[in-house]
Amino acid sequence: MTEPVTTAQTTAKTTEPAPPTTEAVVRIEGLCKSFDGRLVLDHVNLEVDRGRIVSVIGQSGGGKTTLMRCVNLLERPDQGTIEVAGKVVHQDGRMVCRDLPGLRRTVGMVFQRFNLFPHITAVENVVLAQRKAGVAEPEALERAVALLRRVGVAHRALALPDQLSGGEQQRVAIARALALRPEVLLFDEPTSSLDPEATREVLSVMRELAEEGMTMLLVTHELPFAREVSDHVVFVDGGRIVEEGRPQDVLETPAQARTREFLATYGATS
Amino acid sequence: MSGLFQVPWSDYQSDLIDALWRTVSYTVVSFVGAVLLGLAVALLRLSKAWPARAVAALYTEVFKNIPLLAIIFLAYFGLASAGLRLDVFTAGCLSLVVFYAAYLSEIFRSAISGVHAGQTEAGEALGLGKAGIFGHVILPQAVRLALPGTNTMLVDLLKSTSLLVTISAAELMSEGRLITSATFRALEVYLVISAVYFALCYPLSQLLLLLERKVRAGVPLSPWRRRRVRAAHVLLAADLGAGADRKEATV
């Protein structure tokens, strides 16, 4: 069912040598999930290879977010196999993963509503999970500061989340997710609650991560951005993958009527 | 003035200090006990298992709807007549603990469930275990939410220790009654006793308000947070000074 994402060399990143492997960091097979008897995901297959960026697009309520949340098992699938970094973590509705915190440190996640811890400063937000993962205090702090610089909010490092703008909060959240050196980053509509200026800030940070070769799975409504950075675009509707492929194909010359309809409503003018 | 104040207070000084100490002891011991029991009841109330929730709800409703004085009499006279003779201090503390734990459990429960669900998810997504999420994410935020109500309860508990006069607990109010029966100067004595309660409660509630404000402002109060923020300050000196976006610096 799933085609390995091997077509990506033709996209924007041709200047870099193609990654030597096509090792999948995330592999999802036959994933089914229902809430209260309503089927939200229906036999979905998805692979994210190392160094690749996969965008999932589709209408709200179509199952994209649930799909993403199954990767770090914030949602438990009813059926199917989930493999992260070469290890099966969930199979046929059974938890196979013995080390759930370990899995979640392998998979970083950025939420739509940031979900920063409001009672501690930005830099403490980035330190907390590192300390719990056993990183020594000085290293954790240095890494937090370096990451906050990298996302451009170091000058606000000692502010509480409430005192930060939405764009700053989301950039701190990205630094927090990066702090554990995850093998893949999940972005769940990271700009949906941001104004255009903040969206621009956050997307520019994500673009830099993409250029550095970070593996990313992205649920987004920012179709031009998905077109620009993704290696692979997946259109999900009604819990199924309707269409997937290279971003220019899916977003510009979609094969399915349903995809065309969606793109027309979302006014993808890119 | 000399007409109103005729009690030889200097004779009672050491007794009053003992009584004050007793009042403070009742307050501290009962409050610590009530917080612990209240937290346990709140956690039971938030448990997934319905029997646990039912037990906790029953506890809360029973002790919220009985007067404290009745609980004190039950603990001291009632249990004694059933063969369980508690000393005054134990009976007094027990009454205050079970009574205030009922109220505190309600405050704690609403504070814990008032922490946004996204916070737990963020903790999970960062690989914090259950204990880590509760200790580092939920509890500190719940404390922030619970502090105003809890502080009110602490001051209320201090004042309620005066009800222990009914079992001659040797705290301030009991001492007041003793002095009154020796001097027949009820107005003077109880004015002085009231002033002592005020002198305890007013600064306490002001101090707690200050604490609330600091906690709400996110001021690091624990030594390890202070150390971390101070160390961050040192590392960030250049960034904080410039105030400019230094994104390019480390790319």
Coordinates of N, CA and C in Angstrom, one line a residue, chain B residues 17-211:
Chain B
I17 N 1.6 32.9 77.2 CA 2.5 32.5 76.2 C 2.4 31.0 76.0
D18 N 2.2 30.2 77.0 CA 1.9 28.8 76.9 C 0.7 28.6 76.0
A19 N -0.4 29.4 76.3 CA -1.6 29.2 75.6 C -1.5 29.5 74.1
L20 N -0.7 30.6 73.9 CA -0.4 31.0 72.5 C 0.3 29.9 71.7
W21 N 1.3 29.4 72.4 CA 2.1 28.3 71.9 C 1.2 27.1 71.5
R22 N 0.2 26.8 72.5 CA -0.7 25.7 72.3 C -1.6 26.0 71.0
T23 N -2.1 27.2 70.9 CA -2.9 27.5 69.8 C -2.1 27.3 68.5
V24 N -0.9 27.8 68.5 CA -0.1 27.6 67.3 C 0.2 26.2 67.0
S25 N 0.4 25.4 68.0 CA 0.6 23.9 67.8 C -0.6 23.3 67.2
Y26 N -1.8 23.5 67.8 CA -3.0 23.0 67.2 C -3.1 23.4 65.7
T27 N -2.8 24.6 65.5 CA -3.0 25.1 64.1 C -2.1 24.4 63.1
V28 N -0.8 24.3 63.5 CA 0.2 23.8 62.6 C 0.0 22.3 62.4
V29 N -0.2 21.6 63.5 CA -0.4 20.1 63.4 C -1.7 19.8 62.6
S30 N -2.8 20.5 62.9 CA -4.0 20.2 62.3 C -4.0 20.6 60.8
F31 N -3.3 21.7 60.5 CA -3.3 22.2 59.1 C -2.5 21.2 58.2
V32 N -1.3 20.8 58.8 CA -0.5 19.8 58.0 C -1.3 18.5 57.8
G33 N -1.9 18.0 58.9 CA -2.8 16.8 58.7 C -3.9 17.0 57.7
A34 N -4.6 18.2 57.8 CA -5.7 18.4 56.9 C -5.3 18.5 55.5
V35 N -4.1 19.1 55.2 CA -3.6 19.2 53.9 C -3.3 17.8 53.3
L36 N -2.7 17.0 54.1 CA -2.3 15.7 53.6 C -3.6 14.8 53.4
L37 N -4.5 14.8 54.4 CA -5.7 14.1 54.2 C -6.6 14.6 53.1
G38 N -6.6 16.0 53.0 CA -7.4 16.6 51.9 C -6.9 16.2 50.6
L39 N -5.5 16.2 50.4 CA -4.9 15.8 49.1 C -5.3 14.4 48.8
A40 N -5.2 13.5 49.8 CA -5.5 12.1 49.6 C -6.9 12.0 49.1
V41 N -7.8 12.7 49.8 CA -9.3 12.6 49.5 C -9.5 13.1 48.1
A42 N -8.8 14.2 47.7 CA -9.0 14.8 46.4 C -8.5 13.8 45.3
L43 N -7.4 13.2 45.6 CA -6.9 12.2 44.6 C -7.8 11.0 44.4
L44 N -8.4 10.6 45.6 CA -9.4 9.5 45.5 C -10.6 10.0 44.7
R45 N -11.0 11.2 44.9 CA -12.1 11.7 44.2 C -11.9 11.8 42.7
L46 N -10.6 12.0 42.3 CA -10.3 12.1 40.9 C -9.9 10.7 40.3
S47 N -10.0 9.7 41.1 CA -9.5 8.3 40.7 C -10.5 7.8 39.6
K48 N -9.9 6.8 38.9 CA -10.7 6.2 37.8 C -11.7 5.2 38.4
A49 N -11.4 4.6 39.6 CA -12.2 3.6 40.2 C -13.4 4.2 40.9
W50 N -14.6 3.8 40.6 CA -15.7 4.5 41.2 C -15.9 4.2 42.7
P51 N -15.5 3.1 43.2 CA -15.6 2.9 44.7 C -14.7 3.9 45.4
A52 N -13.6 4.2 44.9 CA -12.7 5.2 45.5 C -13.4 6.6 45.5
R53 N -13.9 6.9 44.3 CA -14.6 8.2 44.2 C -15.8 8.3 45.2
A54 N -16.5 7.2 45.3 CA -17.7 7.2 46.2 C -17.3 7.4 47.6
V55 N -16.2 6.7 48.1 CA -15.8 6.8 49.4 C -15.4 8.3 49.7
A56 N -14.6 8.8 48.8 CA -14.1 10.2 48.9 C -15.3 11.2 49.0
A57 N -16.3 11.0 48.1 CA -17.4 11.9 48.1 C -18.2 11.8 49.4
L58 N -18.4 10.5 49.9 CA -19.1 10.3 51.1 C -18.4 11.1 52.3
Y59 N -17.1 10.9 52.3 CA -16.3 11.6 53.4 C -16.5 13.1 53.3
T60 N -16.4 13.6 52.1 CA -16.5 15.1 52.0 C -17.8 15.6 52.4
E61 N -18.9 14.9 51.9 CA -20.2 15.4 52.2 C -20.5 15.3 53.7
V62 N -20.1 14.2 54.3 CA -20.4 14.0 55.8 C -19.8 15.1 56.6
F63 N -18.5 15.3 56.4 CA -17.8 16.2 57.3 C -18.0 17.7 56.9
K64 N -18.5 17.9 55.7 CA -18.8 19.3 55.3 C -20.2 19.7 55.9
N65 N -21.0 18.7 56.3 CA -22.3 19.0 56.7 C -22.6 18.8 58.2
I66 N -21.5 18.7 58.9 CA -21.6 18.5 60.4 C -20.9 19.7 61.0
P67 N -21.5 20.3 62.1 CA -20.7 21.4 62.7 C -19.4 20.9 63.3
L68 N -18.4 21.8 63.3 CA -17.1 21.5 63.8 C -17.3 21.1 65.3
L69 N -18.1 21.9 66.0 CA -18.3 21.6 67.4 C -18.8 20.2 67.7
A70 N -19.7 19.7 66.9 CA -20.2 18.4 67.0 C -19.1 17.4 66.8
I71 N -18.2 17.7 65.9 CA -17.1 16.7 65.6 C -16.2 16.7 66.8
I72 N -16.0 17.9 67.4 CA -15.1 18.0 68.5 C -15.7 17.1 69.7
F73 N -17.0 17.3 69.9 CA -17.6 16.5 71.0 C -17.6 15.0 70.7
L74 N -17.8 14.7 69.5 CA -17.8 13.3 69.1 C -16.4 12.7 69.4
A75 N -15.4 13.4 68.9 CA -14.0 12.9 69.1 C -13.6 12.8 70.5
Y76 N -14.0 13.8 71.3 CA -13.5 13.8 72.7 C -14.4 13.0 73.7
F77 N -15.7 13.4 73.7 CA -16.6 12.7 74.6 C -17.2 11.4 74.0
G78 N -17.6 11.5 72.7 CA -18.2 10.4 72.1 C -17.4 9.2 72.0
L79 N -16.1 9.3 71.5 CA -15.2 8.2 71.4 C -14.9 7.6 72.8
A80 N -14.8 8.6 73.8 CA -14.4 8.1 75.1 C -15.5 7.2 75.7
S81 N -16.8 7.6 75.4 CA -17.8 6.8 76.0 C -17.9 5.5 75.2
A82 N -17.3 5.4 74.1 CA -17.3 4.1 73.4 C -16.0 3.3 73.7
G83 N -15.2 3.8 74.6 CA -14.1 3.1 75.1 C -12.8 3.6 74.5
L84 N -12.8 4.5 73.5 CA -11.6 5.1 72.9 C -11.3 6.4 73.5
R85 N -10.4 6.5 74.5 CA -10.2 7.7 75.2 C -9.0 8.4 74.6
L86 N -9.2 9.5 73.9 CA -8.2 10.3 73.3 C -7.8 11.4 74.2
D87 N -6.5 11.8 74.3 CA -6.2 13.0 75.1 C -6.7 14.2 74.3
V88 N -6.7 15.3 75.1 CA -7.3 16.5 74.5 C -6.6 17.0 73.2
F89 N -5.3 16.9 73.2 CA -4.6 17.4 72.0 C -4.9 16.5 70.8
T90 N -4.9 15.2 71.0 CA -5.2 14.3 69.9 C -6.6 14.5 69.4
A91 N -7.5 14.6 70.3 CA -8.9 14.7 69.9 C -9.2 16.0 69.2
G92 N -8.5 17.1 69.7 CA -8.7 18.4 69.1 C -8.1 18.4 67.7
C93 N -6.9 17.9 67.6 CA -6.3 17.9 66.2 C -7.1 17.0 65.3
L94 N -7.5 15.9 65.8 CA -8.2 14.9 64.9 C -9.5 15.6 64.4
S95 N -10.2 16.3 65.3 CA -11.5 17.0 64.8 C -11.2 18.0 63.7
L96 N -10.1 18.9 64.0 CA -9.8 19.9 63.0 C -9.4 19.3 61.7
V97 N -8.6 18.2 61.8 CA -8.1 17.6 60.6 C -9.2 17.0 59.7
V98 N -10.1 16.3 60.3 CA -11.2 15.6 59.5 C -12.1 16.7 59.0
F99 N -12.4 17.8 59.8 CA -13.3 18.8 59.3 C -12.7 19.6 58.1
Y100 N -11.4 20.1 58.3 CA -10.8 20.9 57.3 C -10.4 20.1 56.1
A101 N -10.1 18.9 56.3 CA -9.7 18.0 55.1 C -10.8 18.0 54.1
A102 N -12.1 18.0 54.6 CA -13.2 17.9 53.7 C -13.3 19.1 52.8
Y103 N -13.1 20.3 53.4 CA -13.1 21.5 52.6 C -11.9 21.6 51.7
L104 N -10.7 21.3 52.3 CA -9.5 21.4 51.5 C -9.6 20.4 50.3
S105 N -10.2 19.2 50.5 CA -10.2 18.3 49.4 C -11.0 18.8 48.2
E106 N -12.0 19.6 48.5 CA -12.8 20.3 47.5 C -12.0 21.3 46.7
I107 N -11.2 22.1 47.5 CA -10.4 23.1 46.9 C -9.3 22.4 46.0
F108 N -8.7 21.3 46.5 CA -7.6 20.7 45.8 C -8.1 20.0 44.6
R109 N -9.3 19.4 44.7 CA -9.9 18.7 43.6 C -10.1 19.6 42.4
S110 N -10.8 20.8 42.7 CA -11.1 21.7 41.6 C -9.8 22.3 41.1
A111 N -8.8 22.4 41.9 CA -7.5 23.0 41.4 C -6.8 22.0 40.5
I112 N -6.8 20.7 40.9 CA -6.1 19.7 40.1 C -6.8 19.5 38.8
S113 N -8.2 19.5 38.8 CA -8.9 19.3 37.5 C -8.9 20.6 36.8
G114 N -8.6 21.7 37.4 CA -8.5 23.0 36.7 C -7.3 23.2 35.8
V115 N -6.3 22.3 36.0 CA -5.1 22.3 35.2 C -5.4 21.8 33.8
H116 N -5.2 22.5 32.8 CA -5.6 22.1 31.4 C -5.1 20.8 31.0
A117 N -5.9 20.0 30.3 CA -5.6 18.6 29.9 C -4.3 18.7 29.0
G118 N -4.2 19.7 28.2 CA -3.0 19.9 27.3 C -1.7 19.8 28.1
Q119 N -1.7 20.1 29.4 CA -0.5 20.1 30.2 C -0.1 18.7 30.4
T120 N -1.0 17.8 30.7 CA -0.7 16.4 30.9 C -0.1 15.8 29.6
E121 N -0.8 16.2 28.5 CA -0.3 15.7 27.2 C 1.1 16.2 26.9
A122 N 1.3 17.4 27.2 CA 2.7 18.0 26.9 C 3.7 17.2 27.7
G123 N 3.4 16.9 28.9 CA 4.3 16.2 29.8 C 4.5 14.8 29.3
E124 N 3.4 14.1 28.8 CA 3.5 12.8 28.2 C 4.4 12.8 27.0
A125 N 4.1 13.8 26.1 CA 4.9 13.9 24.9 C 6.4 14.1 25.1
L126 N 6.7 14.7 26.3 CA 8.1 14.9 26.6 C 8.7 13.7 27.4
G127 N 7.9 12.6 27.5 CA 8.5 11.4 28.1 C 8.6 11.5 29.6
L128 N 7.9 12.5 30.2 CA 7.8 12.5 31.7 C 6.9 11.3 32.2
G129 N 7.3 10.6 33.2 CA 6.5 9.5 33.7 C 5.3 10.1 34.4
K130 N 4.4 9.2 34.9 CA 3.2 9.7 35.7 C 3.6 10.6 36.9
A131 N 4.6 10.1 37.6 CA 5.0 10.8 38.8 C 5.6 12.2 38.4
G132 N 6.4 12.2 37.3 CA 7.0 13.4 36.9 C 6.0 14.4 36.4
I133 N 5.0 13.9 35.7 CA 3.9 14.8 35.3 C 3.2 15.4 36.5
F134 N 2.8 14.5 37.4 CA 2.1 15.1 38.6 C 3.0 16.1 39.4
G135 N 4.2 15.7 39.6 CA 5.1 16.5 40.5 C 5.6 17.8 39.9
H136 N 5.9 17.7 38.6 CA 6.5 18.9 37.9 C 5.5 19.7 37.1
V137 N 4.4 19.1 36.7 CA 3.5 19.9 35.8 C 2.2 20.2 36.5
I138 N 1.5 19.1 37.0 CA 0.1 19.3 37.6 C 0.2 20.0 38.9
L139 N 1.0 19.4 39.8 CA 1.0 19.9 41.2 C 1.3 21.4 41.3
P140 N 2.4 21.8 40.7 CA 2.8 23.2 40.9 C 1.7 24.2 40.3
Q141 N 1.0 23.8 39.3 CA 0.0 24.6 38.7 C -1.3 24.5 39.6
A142 N -1.5 23.3 40.2 CA -2.7 23.2 41.1 C -2.5 24.0 42.3
V143 N -1.2 24.0 42.8 CA -0.9 24.8 44.0 C -1.3 26.3 43.8
R144 N -0.9 26.7 42.6 CA -1.2 28.1 42.2 C -2.7 28.4 42.2
L145 N -3.4 27.4 41.8 CA -4.9 27.6 41.8 C -5.5 27.4 43.1
A146 N -4.9 26.6 43.9 CA -5.5 26.2 45.2 C -5.1 27.2 46.3
L147 N -4.0 28.0 46.1 CA -3.5 28.8 47.2 C -4.5 29.7 47.8
P148 N -5.3 30.5 47.1 CA -6.2 31.5 47.7 C -7.1 30.8 48.7
G149 N -7.8 29.7 48.2 CA -8.7 29.0 49.1 C -8.1 28.3 50.3
T150 N -6.9 27.8 50.0 CA -6.2 27.1 51.1 C -5.8 28.1 52.2
N151 N -5.3 29.2 51.8 CA -4.9 30.2 52.7 C -6.1 30.7 53.6
T152 N -7.2 30.9 53.0 CA -8.4 31.2 53.7 C -8.7 30.2 54.8
M153 N -8.5 28.9 54.4 CA -8.8 27.8 55.3 C -7.8 27.8 56.5
L154 N -6.6 28.1 56.2 CA -5.6 28.1 57.3 C -5.9 29.2 58.3
V155 N -6.3 30.4 57.9 CA -6.7 31.4 58.9 C -7.9 31.0 59.6
D156 N -8.9 30.4 58.9 CA -10.1 30.0 59.5 C -9.9 28.9 60.5
L157 N -8.9 28.0 60.2 CA -8.6 26.9 61.1 C -8.0 27.5 62.4
L158 N -7.1 28.5 62.2 CA -6.5 29.1 63.4 C -7.6 29.6 64.3
K159 N -8.6 30.3 63.7 CA -9.6 30.9 64.6 C -10.5 29.8 65.2
S160 N -10.7 28.7 64.4 CA -11.5 27.6 64.9 C -10.9 26.9 66.1
T161 N -9.6 27.0 66.3 CA -9.0 26.3 67.4 C -9.6 26.8 68.7
S162 N -10.3 28.0 68.7 CA -10.9 28.6 69.9 C -12.1 27.8 70.3
L163 N -12.7 27.0 69.4 CA -13.8 26.1 69.8 C -13.3 25.0 70.7
L164 N -12.0 24.8 70.7 CA -11.5 23.7 71.6 C -11.6 24.1 73.1
V165 N -12.0 25.4 73.3 CA -12.3 25.8 74.7 C -13.3 24.8 75.3
T166 N -14.2 24.3 74.5 CA -15.2 23.4 75.0 C -14.7 22.1 75.6
I167 N -13.4 21.7 75.2 CA -12.8 20.5 75.8 C -11.6 20.9 76.6
S168 N -11.5 22.2 77.0 CA -10.5 22.7 77.9 C -9.1 22.4 77.3
A169 N -8.8 22.9 76.1 CA -7.6 22.5 75.4 C -6.4 23.3 75.8
A170 N -6.6 24.2 76.7 CA -5.4 25.0 77.2 C -4.9 25.9 76.1
E171 N -5.6 26.2 75.1 CA -5.2 27.2 74.1 C -5.7 28.6 74.5
L172 N -5.5 29.6 73.7 CA -5.8 31.0 74.1 C -7.2 31.2 74.7
M173 N -8.2 30.6 74.0 CA -9.6 30.9 74.5 C -9.8 30.2 75.9
S174 N -9.2 29.0 76.1 CA -9.4 28.4 77.4 C -8.7 29.2 78.4
E175 N -7.5 29.8 78.1 CA -6.8 30.6 79.0 C -7.6 31.9 79.4
G176 N -8.2 32.4 78.3 CA -9.1 33.6 78.5 C -10.2 33.2 79.5
R177 N -10.8 32.1 79.4 CA -11.9 31.7 80.3 C -11.4 31.5 81.7
L178 N -10.2 31.0 81.8 CA -9.6 30.8 83.2 C -9.4 32.2 83.8
I179 N -8.8 33.1 83.1 CA -8.5 34.4 83.6 C -9.8 35.1 84.0
T180 N -10.8 35.0 83.1 CA -12.1 35.6 83.4 C -12.7 35.1 84.7
S181 N -12.6 33.8 84.9 CA -13.2 33.2 86.1 C -12.4 33.6 87.4
A182 N -11.2 34.0 87.2 CA -10.4 34.4 88.3 C -10.6 35.9 88.6
T183 N -10.9 36.7 87.6 CA -10.9 38.1 87.7 C -12.3 38.8 87.5
F184 N -13.2 38.0 87.0 CA -14.6 38.5 86.6 C -14.5 39.7 85.7
R185 N -13.5 39.8 84.8 CA -13.3 41.0 84.0 C -13.5 40.5 82.5
A186 N -14.7 40.0 82.2 CA -14.9 39.4 80.9 C -14.6 40.3 79.7
L187 N -15.1 41.5 79.8 CA -14.9 42.4 78.7 C -13.4 42.7 78.4
E188 N -12.7 43.0 79.4 CA -11.2 43.3 79.3 C -10.5 42.0 78.8
V189 N -10.8 40.9 79.4 CA -10.1 39.7 79.1 C -10.3 39.3 77.6
Y190 N -11.6 39.3 77.2 CA -11.9 38.8 75.9 C -11.5 39.8 74.8
L191 N -11.4 41.1 75.2 CA -10.8 42.1 74.2 C -9.4 41.7 74.0
V192 N -8.7 41.4 75.1 CA -7.2 41.1 75.0 C -7.0 39.8 74.2
I193 N -7.8 38.8 74.5 CA -7.7 37.6 73.8 C -8.0 37.8 72.3
S194 N -9.1 38.5 72.0 CA -9.4 38.8 70.6 C -8.2 39.5 69.9
A195 N -7.6 40.5 70.6 CA -6.5 41.2 70.0 C -5.3 40.3 69.7
V196 N -5.1 39.3 70.6 CA -4.1 38.3 70.3 C -4.4 37.5 69.1
Y197 N -5.6 37.0 68.9 CA -6.0 36.3 67.7 C -5.8 37.2 66.5
F198 N -6.2 38.5 66.6 CA -6.0 39.4 65.5 C -4.5 39.5 65.1
A199 N -3.7 39.7 66.2 CA -2.3 39.8 66.0 C -1.7 38.6 65.3
L200 N -2.3 37.5 65.5 CA -1.8 36.2 64.8 C -2.3 36.2 63.4
C201 N -3.6 36.4 63.2 CA -4.3 36.1 61.9 C -4.0 37.2 60.9
Y202 N -4.0 38.5 61.3 CA -3.8 39.5 60.3 C -2.5 39.4 59.6
P203 N -1.3 39.4 60.3 CA -0.1 39.2 59.6 C 0.0 37.9 58.8
L204 N -0.6 36.9 59.3 CA -0.5 35.6 58.6 C -1.3 35.7 57.3
S205 N -2.4 36.3 57.3 CA -3.2 36.4 56.0 C -2.5 37.4 55.0
Q206 N -1.9 38.4 55.6 CA -1.1 39.3 54.7 C 0.1 38.6 54.1
L207 N 0.8 37.8 54.9 CA 1.9 37.0 54.4 C 1.5 36.1 53.3
L208 N 0.3 35.4 53.5 CA -0.2 34.5 52.6 C -0.6 35.2 51.3
L209 N -1.1 36.4 51.4 CA -1.4 37.1 50.2 C -0.2 37.4 49.4
L210 N 0.9 37.8 50.1 CA 2.1 38.1 49.4 C 2.6 36.9 48.7
L211 N 2.5 35.7 49.4 CA 3.0 34.5 48.8 C 2.2 34.2 47.5

